[in-house]
Coordinates of C-alpha atoms (C1' of nucleotides) in Angstrom, one line a residue:
Chain A
M265 CA 0.0 0.0 0.0
A266 CA 3.0 2.3 -0.3
A267 CA 1.9 5.9 -0.6
T268 CA 4.3 6.2 -3.4
K269 CA 2.2 8.7 -5.2
D270 CA 0.9 10.8 -2.4
P271 CA 1.5 14.3 -3.8
R272 CA 2.0 15.6 -0.3
P273 CA 5.0 15.1 2.0
C274 CA 3.1 13.8 4.9
S275 CA 4.0 11.8 8.0
I276 CA 0.5 10.3 8.1
A277 CA 0.9 9.0 4.6
D278 CA 4.4 7.7 5.3
A279 CA 3.2 6.0 8.5
L280 CA 0.3 4.4 6.6
A281 CA 2.7 3.2 3.9
L282 CA 4.2 1.0 6.6
V283 CA 1.3 0.0 8.8
G284 CA -1.7 0.9 6.7
E285 CA -2.0 -2.4 4.8
K286 CA -4.7 -4.8 5.7
Y287 CA -3.9 -6.7 8.9
S288 CA -0.7 -4.8 9.8
L289 CA -2.3 -3.0 12.7
L290 CA -4.0 -6.2 13.9
V291 CA -0.6 -7.9 13.9
L292 CA 0.6 -5.1 16.1
R293 CA -2.4 -5.6 18.4
E294 CA -1.6 -9.2 18.9
V295 CA 2.1 -8.7 19.3
C296 CA 1.5 -6.0 21.9
L297 CA -0.7 -8.5 23.7
G298 CA 2.2 -10.9 23.7
N299 CA 0.8 -13.3 21.1
G300 CA 3.7 -13.2 18.7
R301 CA 3.8 -16.6 17.2
F302 CA 2.9 -17.3 13.6
D303 CA 0.1 -19.7 14.3
Q304 CA -1.3 -17.6 17.1
L305 CA -1.4 -14.7 14.7
V306 CA -3.1 -16.7 12.0
R307 CA -5.8 -17.8 14.5
N308 CA -6.3 -14.5 16.2
I309 CA -6.3 -12.3 13.2
G310 CA -7.8 -14.6 10.6
A311 CA -5.5 -13.5 7.9
P312 CA -4.3 -15.9 5.2
R313 CA -0.9 -17.3 6.1
D314 CA 0.9 -16.0 3.1
I315 CA -0.3 -12.5 3.6
L316 CA 0.6 -12.7 7.2
A317 CA 4.1 -13.9 6.3
T318 CA 4.4 -10.9 3.9
R319 CA 3.2 -8.4 6.5
L320 CA 5.6 -9.8 9.2
R321 CA 8.5 -9.5 6.8
R322 CA 7.7 -5.9 6.1
L323 CA 7.1 -5.0 9.7
V324 CA 10.4 -6.5 10.6
D325 CA 12.2 -4.7 7.8
A326 CA 10.6 -1.5 8.9
G327 CA 11.9 -1.9 12.4
I328 CA 8.5 -2.2 14.0
L329 CA 8.8 -5.9 15.0
T330 CA 11.7 -8.2 15.7
K331 CA 11.8 -11.9 15.0
R332 CA 13.4 -13.9 17.8
A333 CA 13.9 -17.6 18.1
Y334 CA 12.6 -18.8 21.4
S335 CA 13.7 -22.3 20.6
E336 CA 16.4 -23.8 18.5
R337 CA 15.8 -27.4 17.5
P338 CA 13.1 -27.2 16.6
Q339 CA 13.4 -23.6 15.4
R340 CA 10.5 -21.6 16.7
F341 CA 10.1 -17.9 16.4
E342 CA 8.3 -15.2 18.1
Y343 CA 7.6 -11.7 16.9
R344 CA 7.8 -8.8 19.4
P345 CA 7.4 -5.1 19.1
T346 CA 10.5 -2.9 19.0
Q347 CA 10.4 0.4 20.8
A348 CA 9.0 2.0 17.6
G349 CA 6.4 -0.7 17.5
L350 CA 5.4 -0.1 21.1
E351 CA 5.0 3.6 20.3
L352 CA 2.3 2.7 17.8
E353 CA 0.2 1.3 20.6
P354 CA -1.3 4.7 21.3
V355 CA -2.6 4.7 17.7
L356 CA -4.3 1.4 18.4
L357 CA -5.7 2.6 21.7
T358 CA -7.1 5.8 20.1
L359 CA -8.7 3.7 17.3
M360 CA -10.1 1.3 19.9
E361 CA -11.6 4.2 21.8
W362 CA -13.2 5.6 18.7
G363 CA -14.6 2.2 17.8
N364 CA -16.0 1.8 21.3
R365 CA -17.7 5.1 21.1
H366 CA -19.1 5.0 17.6
L367 CA -19.5 1.4 16.7
R368 CA -20.8 -0.1 19.9
K369 CA -23.3 0.4 22.6
D370 CA -21.8 -0.1 26.0
D371 CA -20.5 -3.5 25.2
R372 CA -16.7 -3.1 25.0
P373 CA -15.3 -6.4 24.0
M374 CA -12.0 -5.6 25.7
V375 CA -11.2 -3.3 28.6
V376 CA -7.7 -2.1 29.3
E377 CA -6.8 -1.3 32.9
H378 CA -4.4 1.5 33.5
I379 CA -1.8 1.2 36.3
C380 CA -3.7 4.0 38.1
G381 CA -6.5 1.6 38.8
H382 CA -9.0 2.9 36.4
E383 CA -10.2 1.7 33.1
L384 CA -8.1 3.3 30.4
V385 CA -9.9 5.8 28.3
P386 CA -7.2 7.2 26.0
L387 CA -7.3 10.9 25.5
V388 CA -5.2 12.7 23.1
T389 CA -3.8 15.9 24.6
C390 CA -1.4 18.7 23.8
Q391 CA 1.9 17.9 25.4
A392 CA 2.6 21.6 26.0
C393 CA -0.6 22.6 27.8
G394 CA -2.1 19.3 28.6
D395 CA -5.6 20.1 27.2
P396 CA -7.5 17.5 25.2
V397 CA -7.0 18.1 21.5
Q398 CA -10.1 19.5 19.7
H399 CA -10.4 20.2 16.0
E400 CA -11.3 23.9 16.5
D401 CA -8.1 24.5 18.5
L402 CA -5.8 23.4 15.7
T403 CA -4.1 25.5 13.0
P404 CA -2.1 23.6 10.5
H405 CA 1.1 25.2 9.2
P406 CA 2.6 23.6 6.1
Q407 CA 6.3 23.6 6.3
S408 CA 7.1 21.9 3.0
P409 CA 6.0 22.9 -0.4
G410 CA 3.4 20.5 -1.6
W411 CA 1.0 21.6 1.1
T412 CA -0.3 24.6 -0.6
V413 CA -4.0 24.2 -0.2
T414 CA -5.6 23.8 -3.6
G415 CA -8.7 25.4 -4.7
P416 CA -10.9 28.1 -3.3
T417 CA -11.8 26.4 -0.1
A418 CA -8.5 27.0 1.6
A419 CA -9.1 25.7 5.1
Chain B
M214 CA -11.2 -4.5 3.7
A215 CA -14.0 -5.5 6.0
A216 CA -12.6 -7.4 8.9
T217 CA -15.3 -9.9 8.3
K218 CA -13.4 -12.7 9.6
D219 CA -11.5 -11.3 12.5
P220 CA -12.0 -14.1 15.0
R221 CA -11.9 -11.5 17.8
P222 CA -14.6 -9.1 18.7
C223 CA -12.5 -6.0 18.6
S224 CA -13.2 -2.3 18.2
I225 CA -9.8 -1.8 16.6
A226 CA -10.7 -4.3 13.9
D227 CA -14.2 -2.8 13.5
A228 CA -12.8 0.7 13.2
L229 CA -10.3 -0.5 10.6
A230 CA -13.0 -2.2 8.7
L231 CA -14.4 1.3 8.1
V232 CA -11.3 3.5 7.8
G233 CA -8.5 1.0 7.2
E234 CA -8.8 0.8 3.5
K235 CA -6.2 2.4 1.4
Y236 CA -6.7 6.2 1.1
S237 CA -9.5 6.4 3.6
L238 CA -7.5 8.1 6.3
L239 CA -5.9 10.4 3.8
V240 CA -9.4 11.4 2.7
L241 CA -10.1 12.2 6.3
R242 CA -6.9 14.2 6.5
E243 CA -7.9 16.4 3.6
V244 CA -11.4 16.8 4.7
C245 CA -10.2 17.8 8.2
L246 CA -8.0 20.4 6.5
G247 CA -11.1 21.7 4.7
N248 CA -10.3 20.3 1.3
G249 CA -13.4 18.4 0.7
R250 CA -14.0 18.6 -3.1
F251 CA -13.6 15.7 -5.3
D252 CA -10.9 17.2 -7.5
Q253 CA -9.0 18.5 -4.6
L254 CA -9.1 15.1 -3.0
V255 CA -7.9 13.5 -6.3
R256 CA -5.0 16.0 -6.5
N257 CA -4.0 16.0 -2.9
I258 CA -4.2 12.3 -2.2
G259 CA -3.2 11.0 -5.6
A260 CA -5.8 8.3 -5.6
P261 CA -7.5 7.0 -8.7
R262 CA -10.9 8.8 -9.1
D263 CA -13.0 5.6 -9.1
I264 CA -11.4 4.4 -5.9
L265 CA -11.9 7.7 -4.3
A266 CA -15.5 7.7 -5.3
T267 CA -15.9 4.3 -3.7
R268 CA -14.2 5.4 -0.5
L269 CA -16.3 8.5 -0.2
R270 CA -19.4 6.6 -0.6
R271 CA -18.4 4.2 2.1
L272 CA -17.3 7.0 4.5
V273 CA -20.6 8.8 4.0
D274 CA -22.5 5.6 4.6
A275 CA -20.5 5.0 7.7
G276 CA -21.5 8.4 9.0
I277 CA -17.9 9.7 9.0
L278 CA -18.4 12.2 6.2
T279 CA -21.3 14.1 4.9
K280 CA -21.8 15.2 1.3
R281 CA -23.2 18.7 0.9
A282 CA -24.0 20.7 -2.2
Y283 CA -22.3 24.0 -2.0
S284 CA -23.7 25.0 -5.4
E285 CA -26.8 24.0 -7.3
R286 CA -26.6 24.7 -11.0
P287 CA -24.0 23.5 -11.6
Q288 CA -24.2 21.0 -8.8
R289 CA -21.1 21.0 -6.9
F290 CA -20.4 19.0 -3.7
E291 CA -18.2 19.1 -0.8
Y292 CA -17.4 16.4 1.7
R293 CA -17.1 17.4 5.4
P294 CA -16.4 15.4 8.5
T295 CA -19.3 14.6 10.8
Q296 CA -18.7 14.7 14.5
A297 CA -17.6 11.0 14.3
G298 CA -15.2 12.0 11.6
L299 CA -13.7 14.8 13.6
E300 CA -13.2 12.4 16.5
L301 CA -10.9 10.4 14.2
E302 CA -8.6 13.3 14.0
P303 CA -6.7 12.2 17.1
V304 CA -5.9 9.0 15.3
L305 CA -4.4 11.0 12.5
L306 CA -2.5 13.2 14.8
T307 CA -1.1 10.3 16.8
L308 CA -0.1 8.6 13.5
M309 CA 1.5 11.8 12.3
E310 CA 3.5 12.2 15.5
W311 CA 4.7 8.6 15.2
G312 CA 5.7 9.3 11.6
N313 CA 7.5 12.4 12.6
R314 CA 9.5 10.6 15.3
H315 CA 10.4 7.5 13.5
L316 CA 10.4 8.3 9.8
R317 CA 11.9 11.7 9.7
K318 CA 14.8 13.6 11.1
D319 CA 13.7 17.0 12.3
D320 CA 12.0 17.9 9.0
R321 CA 8.4 17.8 9.8
P322 CA 6.5 18.6 6.6
M323 CA 3.6 20.0 8.5
V324 CA 3.3 21.5 11.9
V325 CA 0.1 21.9 13.7
E326 CA -0.3 24.8 16.1
H327 CA -2.4 24.3 19.2
I328 CA -4.6 27.2 20.5
C329 CA -2.3 27.4 23.5
G330 CA 0.4 28.8 21.3
H331 CA 2.7 25.9 21.1
E332 CA 3.4 23.4 18.4
L333 CA 1.0 20.5 18.9
V334 CA 2.8 17.3 20.1
P335 CA -0.1 14.9 20.6
L336 CA 0.2 12.8 23.7
V337 CA -2.1 9.9 24.5
T338 CA -3.0 10.0 28.2
C339 CA -5.2 8.2 30.6
Q340 CA -8.3 10.2 31.1
A341 CA -8.6 9.2 34.7
C342 CA -5.2 10.1 36.0
G343 CA -3.8 12.2 33.2
D344 CA -0.6 10.3 32.9
P345 CA 0.9 9.5 29.5
V346 CA 0.0 6.0 28.4
Q347 CA 2.9 3.5 28.4
H348 CA 2.8 -0.1 27.4
E349 CA 4.0 -1.4 30.8
D350 CA 1.2 0.4 32.6
L351 CA -1.6 -1.4 30.7
T352 CA -3.4 -4.6 31.6
P353 CA -5.9 -5.9 29.1
H354 CA -9.1 -7.5 30.4
P355 CA -11.0 -9.4 27.8
Q356 CA -14.7 -8.9 28.3
S357 CA -16.0 -11.1 25.5
P358 CA -15.3 -14.6 24.8
G359 CA -13.1 -14.8 21.7
W360 CA -10.3 -13.1 23.6
T361 CA -8.9 -16.1 25.4
V362 CA -5.3 -15.8 24.7
T363 CA -4.2 -18.8 22.7
G364 CA -1.0 -20.6 23.2
P365 CA 1.5 -20.8 26.0
T366 CA 2.7 -17.2 25.7
A367 CA -0.3 -15.6 27.4
A368 CA 0.7 -12.0 27.8
Chain C
dT250 C1' 9.7 -47.4 13.6
dA251 C1' 5.2 -46.1 11.8
dT252 C1' 1.7 -42.5 13.3
dG253 C1' 0.3 -38.3 14.5
dG254 C1' 1.0 -33.5 15.9
dT255 C1' 3.0 -28.7 16.0
dG256 C1' 5.3 -24.6 14.2
dA257 C1' 6.4 -21.9 10.5
dG258 C1' 6.0 -21.1 6.7
dT259 C1' 5.5 -21.7 0.9
dC260 C1' 2.7 -22.8 -3.3
dT261 C1' -1.1 -22.7 -6.5
dG262 C1' -4.8 -21.1 -9.0
dG263 C1' -8.7 -18.4 -8.8
dA264 C1' -11.5 -14.4 -6.9
dT265 C1' -11.2 -9.5 -5.8
dT266 C1' -9.3 -4.9 -5.8
dT267 C1' -6.7 -1.5 -7.7
dC268 C1' -4.9 1.2 -11.2
dC269 C1' -4.8 4.0 -15.3
dT270 C1' -6.8 6.2 -19.1
dA271 C1' -10.4 7.8 -21.2
dC272 C1' -15.0 9.2 -21.4
dT273 C1' -19.4 11.5 -20.0
dC274 C1' -22.5 15.1 -18.6
dA275 C1' -23.7 19.5 -16.9
dC276 C1' -22.6 23.7 -16.7
dT277 C1' -19.8 28.4 -17.0
dG278 C1' -17.1 32.1 -19.0
dG279 C1' -15.3 34.5 -23.0
Chain D
dC128 C1' -18.9 28.3 -30.3
dC129 C1' -15.0 26.7 -27.7
dA130 C1' -12.4 25.6 -23.8
dG131 C1' -12.5 24.5 -19.0
dT132 C1' -14.1 22.7 -14.5
dG133 C1' -16.3 19.6 -11.3
dA134 C1' -17.9 15.2 -10.4
dG135 C1' -18.0 11.4 -11.4
dT136 C1' -18.3 6.3 -14.9
dA137 C1' -16.5 2.7 -17.9
dG138 C1' -13.2 -0.9 -19.3
dG139 C1' -9.5 -3.7 -19.3
dA140 C1' -4.8 -4.7 -17.4
dA141 C1' -2.2 -5.3 -13.3
dA142 C1' -1.6 -6.2 -8.6
dT143 C1' -3.4 -8.3 -4.3
dC144 C1' -5.8 -11.3 -1.7
dC145 C1' -7.6 -15.7 -0.4
dA146 C1' -8.4 -20.7 0.9
dG147 C1' -6.6 -24.7 1.3
dA148 C1' -3.1 -27.9 0.4
dC149 C1' 1.6 -28.8 0.9
dT150 C1' 6.5 -28.9 2.8
dC151 C1' 10.0 -29.6 6.1
dA152 C1' 11.9 -30.2 10.6
dC153 C1' 11.2 -31.8 14.7
dC154 C1' 9.0 -34.2 18.9
dA155 C1' 5.9 -37.7 21.3
dT156 C1' 4.2 -42.2 21.9
dA157 C1' 3.5 -46.8 21.6

DNA sequence: TATGGTGAGTCTGGATTTCCTACTCACTGG
DNA sequence: CCAGTGAGTAGGAAATCCAGACTCACCATA
């Protein structure tokens, strides 16, 4: 799914080029849960085995996962998130929160408990002021060319 | 890309079924920037027109975008995010932040300014205690069957 | 030592999507 | 009348995806 042609220089597009393919984020979900073996991934994600193998290779190449043998003779492997992989977890959590809010009615299939003792409700905040991020409070500033807003509707 | 077969009941998978297809999140990016016209989207995303038309239909059906005429005679339309769509913006921002950190060296192609006056660095926090979310602080609690961790590596 | 089972994939051929280019249709502006 | 714009459709080629079978190495057991 490489964003090879995205006319804009954009970290969102670049990130999606790595993890935006079908199943990639679900792989990350499983791996963050500690289910990093091939057959676990197949069962828990429901992806075709060959596609999964392709995704795993790409994620390893991208430095998001590592492949570790947990047994020689017989060789058995486990995929684990790297630091970069772990730092994608907030994306998963934010997505989960959105899904919980908009796609379900009260029945969350999975609850994550935070170390503070409460159920985790992920909230995206501004690091500087700590306030929750809201659309109206944001002003985009293009830094690179390629971001000139086209057409008369300039945001 | 419907996660029709995801063996797990999971809001992440459900959310990805709606917005995980190629280009969908880039559409949302543009629409959040105010570039909601078909040809703007084509130019700014670089997606084939027919694919874009399909994505737009699906996003409208999903209640993430609305299609509004901004001119009759000639009929001209604009896509805008609904409330649900706007609430996906944190996902985009989190992804952007990850991309900035891991895929670039200092050159952010786009900087978002928060109303507080600082450059926005999105931070995912626990709503209850306000602390930044870190992997080690999380304990998943499956609420539905289908989440029994398979295999001996139970996280 | 045959028999079965697991883990980690690869292979194959067909179904589905995506991609690209061109085209339409309605209208506007000169 | 002619060119241009906006919002798509149409058609066929190219790339991906999919399901299930298959491999290969090893272990267990009987």
